[in-house]
Short mmCIF file of C-alpha atoms and ligand atoms in Angstrom, two decimals:
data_model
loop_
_atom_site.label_atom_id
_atom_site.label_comp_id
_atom_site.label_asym_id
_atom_site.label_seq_id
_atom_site.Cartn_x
_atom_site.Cartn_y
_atom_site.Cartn_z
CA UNK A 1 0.00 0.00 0.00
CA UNK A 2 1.42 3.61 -0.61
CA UNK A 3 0.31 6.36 1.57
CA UNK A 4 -0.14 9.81 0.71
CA UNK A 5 2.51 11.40 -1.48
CA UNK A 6 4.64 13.61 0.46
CA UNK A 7 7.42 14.15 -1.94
CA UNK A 8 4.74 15.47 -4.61
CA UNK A 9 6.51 17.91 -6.94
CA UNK A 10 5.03 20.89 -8.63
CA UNK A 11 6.69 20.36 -11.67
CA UNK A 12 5.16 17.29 -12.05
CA UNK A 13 1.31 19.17 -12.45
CA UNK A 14 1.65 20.44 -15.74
CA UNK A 15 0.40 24.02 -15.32
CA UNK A 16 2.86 24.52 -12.72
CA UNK A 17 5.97 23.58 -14.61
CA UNK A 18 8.18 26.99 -14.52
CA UNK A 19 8.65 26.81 -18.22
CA UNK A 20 4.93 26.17 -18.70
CA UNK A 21 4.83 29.20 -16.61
CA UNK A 22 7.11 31.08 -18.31
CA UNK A 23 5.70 30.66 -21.70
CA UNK A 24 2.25 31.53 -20.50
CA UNK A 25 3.49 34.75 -19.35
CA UNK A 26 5.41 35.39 -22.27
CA UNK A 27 2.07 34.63 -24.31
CA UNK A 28 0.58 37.29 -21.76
CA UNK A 29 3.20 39.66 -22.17
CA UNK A 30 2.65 39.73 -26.35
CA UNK A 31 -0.89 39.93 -26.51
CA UNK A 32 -0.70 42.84 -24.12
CA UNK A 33 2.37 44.88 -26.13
CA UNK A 34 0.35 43.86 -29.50
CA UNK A 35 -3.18 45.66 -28.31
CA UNK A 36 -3.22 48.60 -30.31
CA UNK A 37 -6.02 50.38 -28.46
CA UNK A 38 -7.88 50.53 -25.16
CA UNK A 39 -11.05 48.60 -26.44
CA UNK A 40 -8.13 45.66 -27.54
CA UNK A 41 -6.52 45.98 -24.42
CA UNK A 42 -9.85 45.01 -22.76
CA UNK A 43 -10.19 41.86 -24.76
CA UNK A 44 -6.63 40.93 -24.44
CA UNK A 45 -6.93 41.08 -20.19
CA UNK A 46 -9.84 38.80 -20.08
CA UNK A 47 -7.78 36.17 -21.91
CA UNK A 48 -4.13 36.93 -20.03
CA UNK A 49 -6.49 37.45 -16.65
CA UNK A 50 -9.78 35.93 -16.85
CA UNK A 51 -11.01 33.05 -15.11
CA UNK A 52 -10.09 31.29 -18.04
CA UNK A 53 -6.50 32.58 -18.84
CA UNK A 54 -3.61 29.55 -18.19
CA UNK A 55 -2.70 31.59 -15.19
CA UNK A 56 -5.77 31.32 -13.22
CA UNK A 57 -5.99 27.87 -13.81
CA UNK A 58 -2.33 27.22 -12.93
CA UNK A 59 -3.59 29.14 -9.67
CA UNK A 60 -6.69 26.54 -8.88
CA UNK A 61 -3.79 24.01 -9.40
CA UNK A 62 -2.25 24.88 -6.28
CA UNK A 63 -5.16 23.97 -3.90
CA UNK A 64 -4.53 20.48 -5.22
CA UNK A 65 -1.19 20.53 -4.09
CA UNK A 66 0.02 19.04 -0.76
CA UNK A 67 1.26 22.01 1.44
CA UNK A 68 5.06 20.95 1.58
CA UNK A 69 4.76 22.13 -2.15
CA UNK A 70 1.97 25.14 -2.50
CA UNK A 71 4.22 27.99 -1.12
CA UNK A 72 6.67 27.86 -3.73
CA UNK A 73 4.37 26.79 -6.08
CA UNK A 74 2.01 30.21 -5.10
CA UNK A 75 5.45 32.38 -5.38
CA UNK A 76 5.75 30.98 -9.12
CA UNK A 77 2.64 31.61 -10.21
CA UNK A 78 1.89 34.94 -7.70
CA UNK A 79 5.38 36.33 -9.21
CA UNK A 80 4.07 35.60 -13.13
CA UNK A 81 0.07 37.21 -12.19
CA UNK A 82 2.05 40.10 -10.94
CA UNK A 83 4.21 40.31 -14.12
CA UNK A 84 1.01 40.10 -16.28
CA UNK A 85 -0.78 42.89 -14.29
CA UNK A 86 2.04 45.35 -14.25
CA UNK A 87 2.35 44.42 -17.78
CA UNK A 88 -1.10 45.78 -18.27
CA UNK A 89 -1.19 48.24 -16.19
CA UNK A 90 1.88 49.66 -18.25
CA UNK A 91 -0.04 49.25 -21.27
CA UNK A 92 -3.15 50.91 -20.32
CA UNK A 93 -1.17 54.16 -19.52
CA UNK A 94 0.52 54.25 -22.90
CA UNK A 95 -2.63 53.78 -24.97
CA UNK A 96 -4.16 56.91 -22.63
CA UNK A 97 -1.58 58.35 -23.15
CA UNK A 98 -1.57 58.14 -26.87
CA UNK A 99 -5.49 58.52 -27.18
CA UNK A 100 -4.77 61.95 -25.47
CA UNK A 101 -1.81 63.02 -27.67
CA UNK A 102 -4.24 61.73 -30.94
CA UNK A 103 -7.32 64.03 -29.15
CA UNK A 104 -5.33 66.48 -28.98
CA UNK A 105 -4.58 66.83 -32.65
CA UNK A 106 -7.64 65.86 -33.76
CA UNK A 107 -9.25 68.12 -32.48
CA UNK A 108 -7.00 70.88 -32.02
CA UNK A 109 -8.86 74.34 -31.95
CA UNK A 110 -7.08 76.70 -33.57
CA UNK A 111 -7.92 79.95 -31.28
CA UNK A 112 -6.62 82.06 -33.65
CA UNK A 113 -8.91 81.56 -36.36
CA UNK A 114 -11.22 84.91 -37.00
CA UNK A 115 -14.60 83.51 -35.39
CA UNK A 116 -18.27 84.00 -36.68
CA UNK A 117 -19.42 86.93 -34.97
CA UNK A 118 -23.10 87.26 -34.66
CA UNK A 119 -23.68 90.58 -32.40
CA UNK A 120 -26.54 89.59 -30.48
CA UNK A 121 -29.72 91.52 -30.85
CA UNK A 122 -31.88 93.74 -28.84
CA UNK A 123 -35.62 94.45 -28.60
CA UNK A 124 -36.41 97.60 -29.25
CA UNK A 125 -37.00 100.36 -26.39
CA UNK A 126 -40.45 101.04 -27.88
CA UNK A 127 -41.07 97.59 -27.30
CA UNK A 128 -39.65 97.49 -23.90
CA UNK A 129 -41.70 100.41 -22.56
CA UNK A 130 -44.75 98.89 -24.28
CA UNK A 131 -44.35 95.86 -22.72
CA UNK A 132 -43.73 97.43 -19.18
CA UNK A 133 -46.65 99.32 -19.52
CA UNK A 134 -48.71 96.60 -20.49
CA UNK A 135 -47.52 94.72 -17.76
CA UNK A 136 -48.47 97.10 -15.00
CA UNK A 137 -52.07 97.35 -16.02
CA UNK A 138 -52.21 93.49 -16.49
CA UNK A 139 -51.18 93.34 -13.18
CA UNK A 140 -53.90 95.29 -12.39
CA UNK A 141 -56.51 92.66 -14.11
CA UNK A 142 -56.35 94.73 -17.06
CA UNK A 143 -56.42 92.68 -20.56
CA UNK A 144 -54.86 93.37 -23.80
CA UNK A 145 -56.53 94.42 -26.81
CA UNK A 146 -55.64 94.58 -30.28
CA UNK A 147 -56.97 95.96 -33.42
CA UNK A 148 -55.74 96.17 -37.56
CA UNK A 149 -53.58 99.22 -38.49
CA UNK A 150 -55.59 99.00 -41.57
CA UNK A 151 -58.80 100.34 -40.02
CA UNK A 152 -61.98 101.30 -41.33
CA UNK A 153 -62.67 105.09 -41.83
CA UNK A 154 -65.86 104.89 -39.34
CA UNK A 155 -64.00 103.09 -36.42
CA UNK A 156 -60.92 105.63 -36.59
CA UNK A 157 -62.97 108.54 -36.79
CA UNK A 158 -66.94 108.54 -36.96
CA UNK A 159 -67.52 106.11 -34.18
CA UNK A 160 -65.36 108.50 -32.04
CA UNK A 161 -67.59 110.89 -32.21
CA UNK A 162 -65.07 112.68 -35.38
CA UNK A 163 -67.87 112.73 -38.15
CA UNK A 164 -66.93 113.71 -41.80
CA UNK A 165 -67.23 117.77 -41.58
CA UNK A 166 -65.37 117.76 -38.19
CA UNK A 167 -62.18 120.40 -37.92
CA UNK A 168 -60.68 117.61 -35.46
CA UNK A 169 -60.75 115.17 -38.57
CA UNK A 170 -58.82 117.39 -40.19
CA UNK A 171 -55.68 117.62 -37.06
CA UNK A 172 -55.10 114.35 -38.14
CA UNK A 173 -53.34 114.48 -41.36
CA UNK A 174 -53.93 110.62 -42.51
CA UNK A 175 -53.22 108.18 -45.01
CA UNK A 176 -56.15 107.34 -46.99
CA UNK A 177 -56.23 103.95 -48.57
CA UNK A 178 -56.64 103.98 -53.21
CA UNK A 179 -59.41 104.19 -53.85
CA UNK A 180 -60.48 107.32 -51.47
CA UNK A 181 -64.25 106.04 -51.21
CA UNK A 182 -63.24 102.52 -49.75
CA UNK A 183 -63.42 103.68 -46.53
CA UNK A 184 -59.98 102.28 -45.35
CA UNK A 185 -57.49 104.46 -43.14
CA UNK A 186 -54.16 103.72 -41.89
CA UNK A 187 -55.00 104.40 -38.03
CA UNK A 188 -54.42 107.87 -37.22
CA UNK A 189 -54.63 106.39 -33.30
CA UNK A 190 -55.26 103.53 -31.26
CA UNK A 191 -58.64 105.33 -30.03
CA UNK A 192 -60.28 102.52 -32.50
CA UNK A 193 -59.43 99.56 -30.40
CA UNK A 194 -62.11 101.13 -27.83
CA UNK A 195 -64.78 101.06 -30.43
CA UNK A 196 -63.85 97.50 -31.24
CA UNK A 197 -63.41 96.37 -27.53
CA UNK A 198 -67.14 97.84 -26.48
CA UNK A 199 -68.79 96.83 -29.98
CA UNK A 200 -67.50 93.03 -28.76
CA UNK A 201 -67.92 92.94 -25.05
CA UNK A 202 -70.08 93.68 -22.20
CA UNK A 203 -68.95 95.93 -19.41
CA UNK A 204 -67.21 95.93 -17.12
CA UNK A 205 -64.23 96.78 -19.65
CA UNK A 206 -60.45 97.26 -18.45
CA UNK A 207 -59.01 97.05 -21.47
CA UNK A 208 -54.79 98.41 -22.36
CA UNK A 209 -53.86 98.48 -26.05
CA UNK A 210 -50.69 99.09 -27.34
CA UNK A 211 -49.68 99.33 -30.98
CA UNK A 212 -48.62 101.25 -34.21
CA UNK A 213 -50.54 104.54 -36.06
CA UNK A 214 -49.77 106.57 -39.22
CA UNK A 215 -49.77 109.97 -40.23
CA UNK A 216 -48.31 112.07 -43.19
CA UNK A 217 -45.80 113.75 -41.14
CA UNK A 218 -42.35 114.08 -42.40
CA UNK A 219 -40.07 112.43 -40.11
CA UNK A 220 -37.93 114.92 -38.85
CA UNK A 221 -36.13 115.18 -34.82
CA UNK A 222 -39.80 115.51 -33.21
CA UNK A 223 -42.14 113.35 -35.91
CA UNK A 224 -42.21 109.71 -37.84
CA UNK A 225 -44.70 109.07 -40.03
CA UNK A 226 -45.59 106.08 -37.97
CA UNK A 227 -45.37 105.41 -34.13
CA UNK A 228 -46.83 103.72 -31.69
CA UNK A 229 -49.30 105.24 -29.04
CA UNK A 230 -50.79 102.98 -25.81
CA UNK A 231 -54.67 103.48 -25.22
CA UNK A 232 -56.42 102.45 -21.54
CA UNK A 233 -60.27 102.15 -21.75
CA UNK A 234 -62.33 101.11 -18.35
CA UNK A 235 -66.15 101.00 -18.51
CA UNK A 236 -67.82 100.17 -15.58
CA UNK A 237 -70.70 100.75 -13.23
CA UNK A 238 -69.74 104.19 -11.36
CA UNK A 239 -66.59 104.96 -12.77
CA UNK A 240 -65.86 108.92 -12.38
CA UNK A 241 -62.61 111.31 -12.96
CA UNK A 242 -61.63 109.92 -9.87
CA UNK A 243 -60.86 106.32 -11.26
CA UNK A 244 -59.25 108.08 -14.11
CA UNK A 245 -56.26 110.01 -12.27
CA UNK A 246 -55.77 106.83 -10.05
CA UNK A 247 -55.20 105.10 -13.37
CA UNK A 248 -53.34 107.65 -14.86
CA UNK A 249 -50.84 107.86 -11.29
CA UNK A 250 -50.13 104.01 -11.85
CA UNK A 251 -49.26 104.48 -15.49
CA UNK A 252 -46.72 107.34 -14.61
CA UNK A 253 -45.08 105.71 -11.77
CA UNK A 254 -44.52 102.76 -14.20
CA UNK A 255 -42.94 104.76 -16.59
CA UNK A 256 -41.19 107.69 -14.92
CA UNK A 257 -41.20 106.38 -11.18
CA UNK A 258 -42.91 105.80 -7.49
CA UNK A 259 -44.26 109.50 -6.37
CA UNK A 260 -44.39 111.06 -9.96
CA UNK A 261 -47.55 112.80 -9.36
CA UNK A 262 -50.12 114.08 -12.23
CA UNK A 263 -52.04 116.87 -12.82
CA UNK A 264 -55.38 117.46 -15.62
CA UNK A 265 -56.20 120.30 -17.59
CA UNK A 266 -59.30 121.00 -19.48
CA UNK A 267 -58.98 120.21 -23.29
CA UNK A 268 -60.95 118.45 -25.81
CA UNK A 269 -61.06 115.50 -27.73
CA UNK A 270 -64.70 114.51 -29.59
CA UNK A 271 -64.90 111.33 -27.81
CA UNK A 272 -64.33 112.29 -24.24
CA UNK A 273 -66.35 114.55 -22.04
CA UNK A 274 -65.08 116.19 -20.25
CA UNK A 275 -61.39 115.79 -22.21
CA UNK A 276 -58.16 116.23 -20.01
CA UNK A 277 -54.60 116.89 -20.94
CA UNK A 278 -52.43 115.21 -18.64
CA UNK A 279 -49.28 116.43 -16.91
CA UNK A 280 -46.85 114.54 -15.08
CA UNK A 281 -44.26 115.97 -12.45
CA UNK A 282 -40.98 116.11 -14.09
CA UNK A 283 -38.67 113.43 -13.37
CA UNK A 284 -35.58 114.96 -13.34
CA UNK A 285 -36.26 118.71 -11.22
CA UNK A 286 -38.87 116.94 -9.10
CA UNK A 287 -41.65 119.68 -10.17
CA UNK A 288 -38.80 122.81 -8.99
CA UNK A 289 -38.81 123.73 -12.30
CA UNK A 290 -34.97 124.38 -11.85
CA UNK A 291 -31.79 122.66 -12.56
CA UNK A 292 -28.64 122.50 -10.52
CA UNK A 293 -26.92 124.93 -11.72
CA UNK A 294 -29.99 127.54 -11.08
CA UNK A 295 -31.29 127.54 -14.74
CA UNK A 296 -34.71 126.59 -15.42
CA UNK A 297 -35.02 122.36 -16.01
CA UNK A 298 -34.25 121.83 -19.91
CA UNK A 299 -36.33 118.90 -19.00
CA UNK A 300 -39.37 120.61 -18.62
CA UNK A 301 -38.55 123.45 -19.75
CA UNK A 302 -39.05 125.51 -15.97
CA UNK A 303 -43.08 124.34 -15.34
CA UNK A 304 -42.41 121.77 -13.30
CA UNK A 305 -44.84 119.41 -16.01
CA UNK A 306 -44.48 117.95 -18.70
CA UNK A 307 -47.17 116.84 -20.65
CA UNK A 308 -48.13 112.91 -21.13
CA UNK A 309 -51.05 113.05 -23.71
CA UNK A 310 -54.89 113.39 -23.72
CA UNK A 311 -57.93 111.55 -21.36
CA UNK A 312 -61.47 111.66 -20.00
CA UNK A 313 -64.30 109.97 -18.96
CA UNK A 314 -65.82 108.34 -22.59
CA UNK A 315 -68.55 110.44 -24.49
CA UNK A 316 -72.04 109.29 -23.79
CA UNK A 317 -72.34 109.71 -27.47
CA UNK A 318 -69.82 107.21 -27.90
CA UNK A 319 -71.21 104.78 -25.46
CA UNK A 320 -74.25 104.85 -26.76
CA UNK A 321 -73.15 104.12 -30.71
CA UNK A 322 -71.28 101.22 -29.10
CA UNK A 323 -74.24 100.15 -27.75
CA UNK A 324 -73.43 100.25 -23.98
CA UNK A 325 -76.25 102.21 -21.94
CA UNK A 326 -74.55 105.59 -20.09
CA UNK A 327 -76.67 105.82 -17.90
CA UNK A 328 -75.58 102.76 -16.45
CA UNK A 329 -72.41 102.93 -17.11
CA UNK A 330 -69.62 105.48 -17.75
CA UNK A 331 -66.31 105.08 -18.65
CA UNK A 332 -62.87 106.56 -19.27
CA UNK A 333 -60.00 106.46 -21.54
CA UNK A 334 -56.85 107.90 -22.52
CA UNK A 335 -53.98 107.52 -24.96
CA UNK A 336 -50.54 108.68 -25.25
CA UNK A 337 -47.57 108.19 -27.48
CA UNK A 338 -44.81 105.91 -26.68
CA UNK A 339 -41.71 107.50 -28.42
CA UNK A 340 -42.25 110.83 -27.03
CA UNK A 341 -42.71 109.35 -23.52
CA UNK A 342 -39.35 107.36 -24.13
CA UNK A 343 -37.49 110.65 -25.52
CA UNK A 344 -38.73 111.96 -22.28
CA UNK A 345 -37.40 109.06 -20.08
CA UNK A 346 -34.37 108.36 -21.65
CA UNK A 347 -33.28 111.66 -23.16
CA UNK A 348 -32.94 110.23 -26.68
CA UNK A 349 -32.26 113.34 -28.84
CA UNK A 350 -34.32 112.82 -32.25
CA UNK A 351 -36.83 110.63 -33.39
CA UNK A 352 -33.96 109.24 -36.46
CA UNK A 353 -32.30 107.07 -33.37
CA UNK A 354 -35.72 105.77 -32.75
CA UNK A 355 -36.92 104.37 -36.46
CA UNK A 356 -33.19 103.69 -37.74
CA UNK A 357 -33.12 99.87 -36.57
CA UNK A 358 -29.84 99.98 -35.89
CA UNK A 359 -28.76 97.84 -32.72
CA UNK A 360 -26.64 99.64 -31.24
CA UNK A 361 -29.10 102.03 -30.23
CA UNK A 362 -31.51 99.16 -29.12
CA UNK A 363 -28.69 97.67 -27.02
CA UNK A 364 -28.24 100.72 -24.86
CA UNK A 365 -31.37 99.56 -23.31
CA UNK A 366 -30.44 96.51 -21.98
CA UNK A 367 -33.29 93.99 -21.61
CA UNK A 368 -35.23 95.84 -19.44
CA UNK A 369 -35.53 100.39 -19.29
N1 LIG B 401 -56.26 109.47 -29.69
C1 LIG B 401 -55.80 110.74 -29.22
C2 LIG B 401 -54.73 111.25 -30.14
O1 LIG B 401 -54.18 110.50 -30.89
C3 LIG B 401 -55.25 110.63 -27.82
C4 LIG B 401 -56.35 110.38 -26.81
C5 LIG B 401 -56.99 111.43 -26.21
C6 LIG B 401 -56.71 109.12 -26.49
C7 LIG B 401 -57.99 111.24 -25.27
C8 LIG B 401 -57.72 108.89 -25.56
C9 LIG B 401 -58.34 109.97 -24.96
O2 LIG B 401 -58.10 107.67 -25.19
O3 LIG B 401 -59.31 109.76 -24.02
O4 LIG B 401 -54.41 112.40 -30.10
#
């Protein structure tokens, strides 16, 4: 009977011999140097390290060896794992390495190159004040109403009260559309929109409408033959002057700041009665009427005011043709251009800057004035 085989010799398992070894490394050692890219490297380690690669099994080997023999067996084989991992740990790093150096031709920026300048663009300060003014009212509960530029003769001017033989008709030099009889107008005002609000809806009205009008002025520093005015309507039960000049303080302290204060003159316009001019305090003396330097404000010119546009509470006679009954309701309205109130603001010299289009002048604004 034999007993148990002390004397067992490593060599004698096959995938322990050293040269078995040693030519399983070597094997290793090629596959890694010949992997020409990360994604190859990966495939290469499962087969030099994998469960599968002669190394690991050489490594189960030793269990079945009797302990006299595993130690020097486990150096062998521990020695040749190591020599395979440094090997691709080695590797890896050059192939970064390399990827980087190839990434960093390919796609070399050249910072010098003249780039594609595209200035960015502005909205345009009319816009901007528009759009704030709109915004306070619709804060308000106000809504915003629109109406065509291209508007018929009646709504710009006989609905308002303006009928044919009327010298106010005449104030407002417009342009008639070919032929003259077709009854078409380029809106001399946004005063239409209130027609068209109250011929579509029931009170109560709060209505803010912002948008472009035409007249046959030459443009010169103080006129453009088109611009853009704002209009405010409100018909309601019990509505009086009072509502009107609370409305009319919001508008100015959105536009020229908290505590600007207003004042009303008597005027006329054919659809209001009674018809108000309307003066703000001047921004810039504060209502002293002086500047700094003891002159009188060039702002204002030394009143103190300066003038924002027209108002009033809405002709019965206008009412009525809309088809709203005054004597249960009354209303009032007023309208105002934009550019002059932005000349004011901003101290833009002449209307040119204004209708040129050029960015540069829009971009002084900033996103918000
Ligand atoms: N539409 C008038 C104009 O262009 C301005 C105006 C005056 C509007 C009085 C109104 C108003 O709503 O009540 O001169």
């Amino acid at each position: 009977m034999s007993g148990p085989n002390t004397n067992y010799d490593p060599v004698e398992v096959a995938a322990l011999d050293p040269a078995v070894i040693e030519a399983a490394v070597a094997e290793a050692l090629g596959a890694i140097e010949s992997a020409a890219s990360i994604e190859e490297l990966k495939a290469a380690r499962i087969g030099v390290q994998g469960e599968r690669s002669p190394l690991a099994l050489a490594n189960r080997e030793i269990g079945a060896l009797p302990p006299s023999a595993r130690a020097e067996a486990g150096k062998r084989v521990g020695a040749a794992r190591a020599r395979v991992a440094a090997a691709l740990t080695a590797r890896e790093a050059e192939l970064e390495r390399e990827r980087d150096e190839r990434i960093l031709v390919e796609e070399r920026a050249d910072v010098t190159l003249p780039a594609l300048r595209r200035p960015p663009g502005a909205r345009h300060p009319v816009e901007l004040v528009a759009q704030r003014l709109v915004d306070t009212f619709v804060s308000m509960g106000w809504e915003v109403a629109e109406g065509p530029e291209l508007e018929s003769e009646w709504l710009n001017f006989d609905a308002l009260n303006l009928g044919p033989d009327h010298p106010a008709r005449q104030m407002q030099d417009t342009f008639f559309l070919d032929p003259v009889d077709c009854g078409l107008v380029l809106r001399t005002q946004t005063s239409p929109v209130q027609i068209r609000t109250m011929l579509e809806r029931q009170p109560p009205i709060y209505v803010v409408a912002p948008g472009k009008v035409y007249r046959t002025d030459d443009l010169d520093a103080t006129h453009t033959p088109v611009f853009h005015q704002i209009e405010c309507l409100a018909v309601d039960r019990g509505l009086t002057m009072a509502h009107l000049r609370g409305a009319l303080d919001a508008f100015v302290r959105a536009m020229f700041g908290e505590g600007t204060r207003t004042r009303v003159r008597a005027s006329y316009f054919p659809f209001t009665e009674p018809s108000m001019e309307t003066d703000f305090g001047c921004f810039v003396c504060h209502g002293a009427g002086t500047s700094g330097d003891g002159g009188s404000c060039r702002t204002c010119g030394g009143s103190g005011w300066i003038e924002l546009g027209g108002s009033g509470m809405v002709n019965r006679k206008v009412l009525r043709a809309c088809g709203i009954d005054p004597e249960v309701y009354s209303g009032f309205a007023f309208g105002l251009g934009i550019e002059r109130a932005l000349m004011l603001r901003h101290g833009v010299q002449g209307m040119h800057e204004m209708v040129e289009g050029d960015v540069r002048f829009s971009q002084q604004f900033g996103r918000e004035v």
